[in-house]
Amino acid sequence: MNKITILIHCTDRSNIIASITSFIANKGGNIVYVDQYVDREQNIFFMRLESEFVSEDFSTEDFKLMFKTDLADTFDMKWRMYSSEKKPKMALFISKYDHCLYDILGRYNSGELNLEIPFIISNHTDLKPIADSFNIPFYHIPVTKATKQEAEDKQLALLQEHNIDFIVLARYMQIVSDKLISNYSNKIINIHHSFLPAFVGAKPYHSAYKRGVKIIGATSHYVTEELDAGPIIEQDVTRVSHAHKITDLITKGRDLEKVVLANAIKLHANRKVMVHNNKTIIFT
């Protein structure tokens, strides 16, 4: 059984869906999932489709070539195609906070995440024992102002050596440079509290507590050159009150960060996210 996932966007026009479904049927495929959305303001058609092929002679590369020639070129599509035979490879970047790391590795170990984690990179050694306990290679690459470029060259070399598909910043407390971003456009996922831009700085929960906020939240997004302004993948909030202490806000915030980041990872790994003009289309 060969399962193919196709993500498509192009200018909206008639006969797109019929042409795609007929093409797959004629090639012996069975469509098991299809969803589409039209942005009326920009007249853009978006589609996510999963199909299965049972023929032993099926070739993903041949199918890609025919799809390009027969459909993609005709409708001037931008498209990506993935085979279920290949799990995406994810690299984890961490610093000293461990809550997201434990959560991700626990889900990974239980088989909840459809991906591979070839290694973990950190600018500190504090969390190496966690990586060791899950038998995942750990690379310590210190980062200072003087060594930042050299450090990112080492990171990039590791990423390319292991054919990494995407990166997750699991509370990695360093700003990622343009070099890494350009090599992994819309493939670097970050997580942070949702107090920005109101409460900036090292202690946002303390500032929010002093203002008496009534909700706290977390945001996961793709990293772009503009800090914390990339396309949003997932968000969530929870209510708080005057009775909650700062420690309660921090605990609730970290719980949200874990869930929001895990959901963002799943959406990306399962090919359910499309990015267009710094905005995401999420297929569920």
Coordinates of C-alpha atoms in Angstrom, one line a residue:
M1 CA 0.0 0.0 0.0
N2 CA 1.4 3.4 -1.1
K3 CA -0.2 6.4 0.6
I4 CA 0.4 9.8 -1.0
T5 CA -0.4 13.3 0.5
I6 CA -0.6 16.2 -1.8
L7 CA -0.8 19.9 -0.8
I8 CA -1.8 22.3 -3.5
H9 CA -2.5 26.0 -4.0
C10 CA -3.2 28.0 -7.1
T11 CA -5.5 30.7 -8.6
D12 CA -9.1 29.5 -8.2
R13 CA -10.9 28.5 -11.3
S14 CA -13.4 25.9 -12.3
N15 CA -12.7 22.2 -12.7
I16 CA -9.7 22.0 -10.4
I17 CA -11.2 19.4 -8.0
A18 CA -12.7 17.3 -10.7
S19 CA -9.5 17.2 -12.7
I20 CA -7.4 16.2 -9.6
T21 CA -9.8 13.4 -8.5
S22 CA -10.2 12.1 -12.0
F23 CA -6.4 12.0 -12.5
I24 CA -5.9 10.0 -9.3
A25 CA -8.8 7.6 -10.2
N26 CA -7.3 7.0 -13.6
K27 CA -3.9 6.2 -12.1
G28 CA -5.5 3.5 -9.9
G29 CA -5.7 5.6 -6.7
N30 CA -8.3 5.6 -4.0
I31 CA -8.9 9.0 -2.3
V32 CA -9.2 8.6 1.5
Y33 CA -9.2 12.2 2.5
V34 CA -9.8 15.5 0.7
D35 CA -10.3 19.1 2.0
Q36 CA -10.2 22.4 0.2
Y37 CA -10.6 26.1 0.9
V38 CA -10.9 29.2 -1.3
D39 CA -9.6 32.5 -0.1
R40 CA -12.2 34.7 -1.8
E41 CA -10.3 38.0 -1.2
Q42 CA -7.2 36.8 -3.0
N43 CA -9.0 34.2 -5.2
I44 CA -6.6 31.4 -4.1
F45 CA -7.6 27.7 -4.0
F46 CA -6.0 25.5 -1.4
M47 CA -6.3 21.7 -1.2
R48 CA -5.0 18.8 0.9
L49 CA -5.6 15.3 -0.4
E50 CA -4.6 11.8 0.7
S51 CA -4.8 8.8 -1.7
E52 CA -3.8 5.1 -1.6
F53 CA -2.4 3.0 -4.4
V54 CA -2.3 -0.8 -4.1
S55 CA -0.5 -1.6 -7.3
E56 CA 2.9 -3.2 -6.9
D57 CA 4.1 -1.3 -9.9
F58 CA 3.3 2.1 -8.4
S59 CA 6.2 4.5 -8.4
T60 CA 6.0 7.7 -6.4
E61 CA 8.6 9.4 -8.7
D62 CA 6.7 8.5 -11.9
F63 CA 3.4 9.7 -10.3
K64 CA 5.0 13.0 -9.4
L65 CA 6.2 13.5 -12.9
M66 CA 2.8 12.7 -14.4
F67 CA 1.1 15.0 -11.8
K68 CA 3.3 17.9 -12.8
T69 CA 2.9 17.4 -16.5
D70 CA -0.9 16.6 -16.6
L71 CA -2.1 18.9 -13.8
A72 CA 0.3 21.2 -12.0
D73 CA 1.6 22.9 -15.2
T74 CA -2.0 23.2 -16.6
F75 CA -3.3 25.0 -13.5
D76 CA -0.1 26.7 -12.6
M77 CA -0.1 25.0 -9.2
K78 CA 2.4 25.3 -6.4
W79 CA 2.4 21.9 -4.8
R80 CA 4.1 19.4 -2.6
M81 CA 3.8 15.7 -2.5
Y82 CA 4.8 13.3 0.3
S83 CA 4.9 9.5 0.6
S84 CA 3.9 7.9 3.9
E85 CA 6.9 5.6 3.5
K86 CA 9.2 8.5 4.7
K87 CA 8.7 9.9 8.1
P88 CA 9.9 13.5 8.5
K89 CA 13.1 14.0 10.5
M90 CA 12.9 16.6 13.3
A91 CA 15.8 18.2 15.1
L92 CA 15.2 19.6 18.6
F93 CA 17.0 22.8 19.8
I94 CA 16.9 23.3 23.6
S95 CA 18.5 25.4 26.3
K96 CA 17.7 24.9 30.0
Y97 CA 13.9 24.7 30.3
D98 CA 12.9 21.0 30.3
H99 CA 9.0 21.0 30.3
C100 CA 8.6 21.0 26.5
L101 CA 11.5 18.6 26.0
Y102 CA 10.0 16.0 28.4
D103 CA 6.6 16.3 26.8
I104 CA 7.9 15.9 23.2
L105 CA 10.1 12.9 24.0
G106 CA 7.4 11.2 26.0
R107 CA 5.0 11.5 23.1
Y108 CA 7.7 10.4 20.7
N109 CA 8.6 7.4 22.8
S110 CA 4.9 6.3 22.9
G111 CA 4.6 6.5 19.1
E112 CA 2.2 9.5 19.2
L113 CA 4.4 11.6 16.9
N114 CA 4.8 10.4 13.3
L115 CA 8.4 11.5 12.9
E116 CA 12.1 10.7 13.7
I117 CA 14.3 12.6 16.0
P118 CA 18.0 12.0 14.9
F119 CA 19.5 14.3 17.5
I120 CA 19.1 17.2 20.0
I121 CA 21.2 20.4 20.0
S122 CA 21.7 22.6 23.0
N123 CA 23.7 25.6 23.9
H124 CA 24.0 24.2 27.5
T125 CA 24.7 20.7 28.9
D126 CA 22.0 20.9 31.6
L127 CA 19.4 18.7 29.8
K128 CA 21.9 16.1 28.4
P129 CA 20.7 13.5 30.9
I130 CA 17.2 13.7 29.5
A131 CA 18.4 13.1 26.0
D132 CA 20.6 10.2 27.3
S133 CA 17.6 8.6 29.1
F134 CA 15.7 8.5 25.8
N135 CA 18.7 7.3 23.8
I136 CA 18.8 10.3 21.5
P137 CA 22.2 11.8 20.5
F138 CA 22.9 15.1 22.2
Y139 CA 25.2 17.8 20.7
H140 CA 26.5 20.6 22.9
I141 CA 27.1 23.7 20.8
P142 CA 27.8 26.7 23.0
V143 CA 26.7 30.1 21.6
T144 CA 28.2 33.4 22.5
K145 CA 28.2 36.7 20.7
A146 CA 31.7 36.1 19.4
T147 CA 31.0 32.4 18.4
K148 CA 27.4 32.7 17.1
Q149 CA 28.3 32.4 13.4
E150 CA 30.6 29.4 14.0
A151 CA 28.0 27.7 16.2
E152 CA 25.3 28.1 13.5
D153 CA 27.7 26.7 10.9
K154 CA 28.1 23.6 13.1
Q155 CA 24.3 23.4 13.6
L156 CA 23.7 23.7 9.8
A157 CA 26.3 21.0 9.1
L158 CA 24.6 18.6 11.5
L159 CA 21.2 19.4 10.0
Q160 CA 22.3 18.7 6.5
E161 CA 24.3 15.6 7.4
H162 CA 21.2 14.0 8.9
N163 CA 18.8 15.3 6.2
I164 CA 16.7 17.1 8.7
D165 CA 13.2 18.1 7.4
F166 CA 12.3 20.6 10.1
I167 CA 13.5 22.1 13.4
V168 CA 11.7 22.6 16.7
L169 CA 12.9 25.3 19.1
A170 CA 11.7 23.7 22.4
R171 CA 12.4 26.8 24.5
Y172 CA 15.7 27.4 22.8
M173 CA 16.8 30.7 24.3
Q174 CA 18.7 32.1 21.3
I175 CA 17.7 34.2 18.3
V176 CA 18.0 32.1 15.1
S177 CA 20.0 33.9 12.4
D178 CA 18.9 34.5 8.8
K179 CA 21.3 31.8 7.6
L180 CA 19.4 29.0 9.4
I181 CA 16.0 30.6 8.5
S182 CA 16.8 30.8 4.8
N183 CA 17.8 27.1 4.7
Y184 CA 14.6 26.1 6.6
S185 CA 11.9 28.5 5.5
N186 CA 8.6 27.7 7.2
K187 CA 10.4 24.7 8.7
I188 CA 11.5 26.1 12.1
I189 CA 8.8 25.9 14.8
N190 CA 8.9 28.1 17.9
I191 CA 6.9 28.2 21.1
H192 CA 6.4 31.1 23.5
H193 CA 3.8 32.8 25.8
S194 CA 1.1 34.9 24.2
F195 CA 1.8 38.1 26.2
L196 CA 3.7 39.7 23.3
P197 CA 3.8 42.5 22.5
A198 CA 2.3 43.8 25.8
F199 CA 4.6 42.2 28.2
V200 CA 8.1 41.9 26.8
G201 CA 11.4 41.0 28.6
A202 CA 12.6 38.1 30.8
K203 CA 9.7 38.0 33.3
P204 CA 6.5 38.4 31.3
Y205 CA 4.4 36.4 33.9
H206 CA 5.5 38.8 36.6
S207 CA 4.5 41.8 34.5
A208 CA 1.2 40.2 33.6
Y209 CA 0.5 39.3 37.2
K210 CA 1.0 42.9 38.2
R211 CA -1.5 44.0 35.5
G212 CA -4.1 41.5 36.7
V213 CA -4.5 39.7 33.4
K214 CA -7.5 37.4 33.2
I215 CA -6.2 35.0 30.5
I216 CA -2.8 33.6 29.6
G217 CA -1.9 31.7 26.5
A218 CA 0.8 30.2 24.3
T219 CA 1.6 30.5 20.6
S220 CA 3.5 28.2 18.3
H221 CA 4.6 29.7 14.9
Y222 CA 7.1 29.4 12.2
V223 CA 10.3 31.4 12.6
T224 CA 10.9 34.3 10.2
E225 CA 13.5 37.0 10.1
E226 CA 11.1 39.3 11.9
L227 CA 11.2 38.2 15.5
D228 CA 8.0 36.4 16.8
A229 CA 6.1 37.5 13.8
G230 CA 6.0 34.3 11.7
P231 CA 2.9 32.4 10.5
I232 CA 0.9 31.1 13.5
I233 CA 0.4 27.3 13.6
E234 CA -1.4 26.8 16.9
Q235 CA -2.6 28.8 20.0
D236 CA -4.5 28.2 23.2
V237 CA -5.5 30.1 26.3
T238 CA -6.7 29.5 29.8
R239 CA -8.4 31.8 32.4
V240 CA -6.7 33.0 35.5
S241 CA -7.9 35.2 38.4
H242 CA -6.7 37.5 41.2
A243 CA -6.5 34.4 43.4
H244 CA -3.7 32.9 41.3
K245 CA -0.1 33.6 42.3
I246 CA 2.8 34.2 39.9
T247 CA 3.9 30.6 40.3
D248 CA 0.4 29.5 39.3
L249 CA 0.6 31.6 36.1
I250 CA 3.9 30.2 35.2
T251 CA 2.7 26.6 35.8
K252 CA -0.4 27.1 33.7
G253 CA 1.6 28.8 31.0
R254 CA 4.1 26.0 30.8
D255 CA 1.3 23.4 30.5
L256 CA -0.1 25.4 27.6
E257 CA 3.3 25.6 26.0
K258 CA 3.6 21.8 26.0
V259 CA 0.2 21.2 24.5
V260 CA 0.4 23.9 21.9
L261 CA 3.9 23.0 20.8
A262 CA 2.9 19.3 20.6
N263 CA -0.1 20.1 18.4
A264 CA 1.9 22.3 16.1
I265 CA 4.5 19.5 15.7
K266 CA 1.8 17.0 14.8
L267 CA 0.1 19.4 12.3
H268 CA 3.5 20.0 10.6
A269 CA 4.6 16.4 10.6
N270 CA 1.3 15.2 9.3
R271 CA 1.5 17.7 6.4
K272 CA -1.6 19.6 7.5
V273 CA -0.2 23.1 7.3
M274 CA 0.1 25.4 4.3
V275 CA 1.7 28.9 4.4
H276 CA 0.6 31.7 2.2
N277 CA 1.6 35.4 2.7
N278 CA 2.6 34.9 6.3
K279 CA -0.7 33.2 7.1
T280 CA -1.4 29.5 7.7
I281 CA -4.1 27.3 6.4
I282 CA -4.6 24.4 8.8
F283 CA -6.3 21.2 7.5
T284 CA -7.8 19.1 10.3

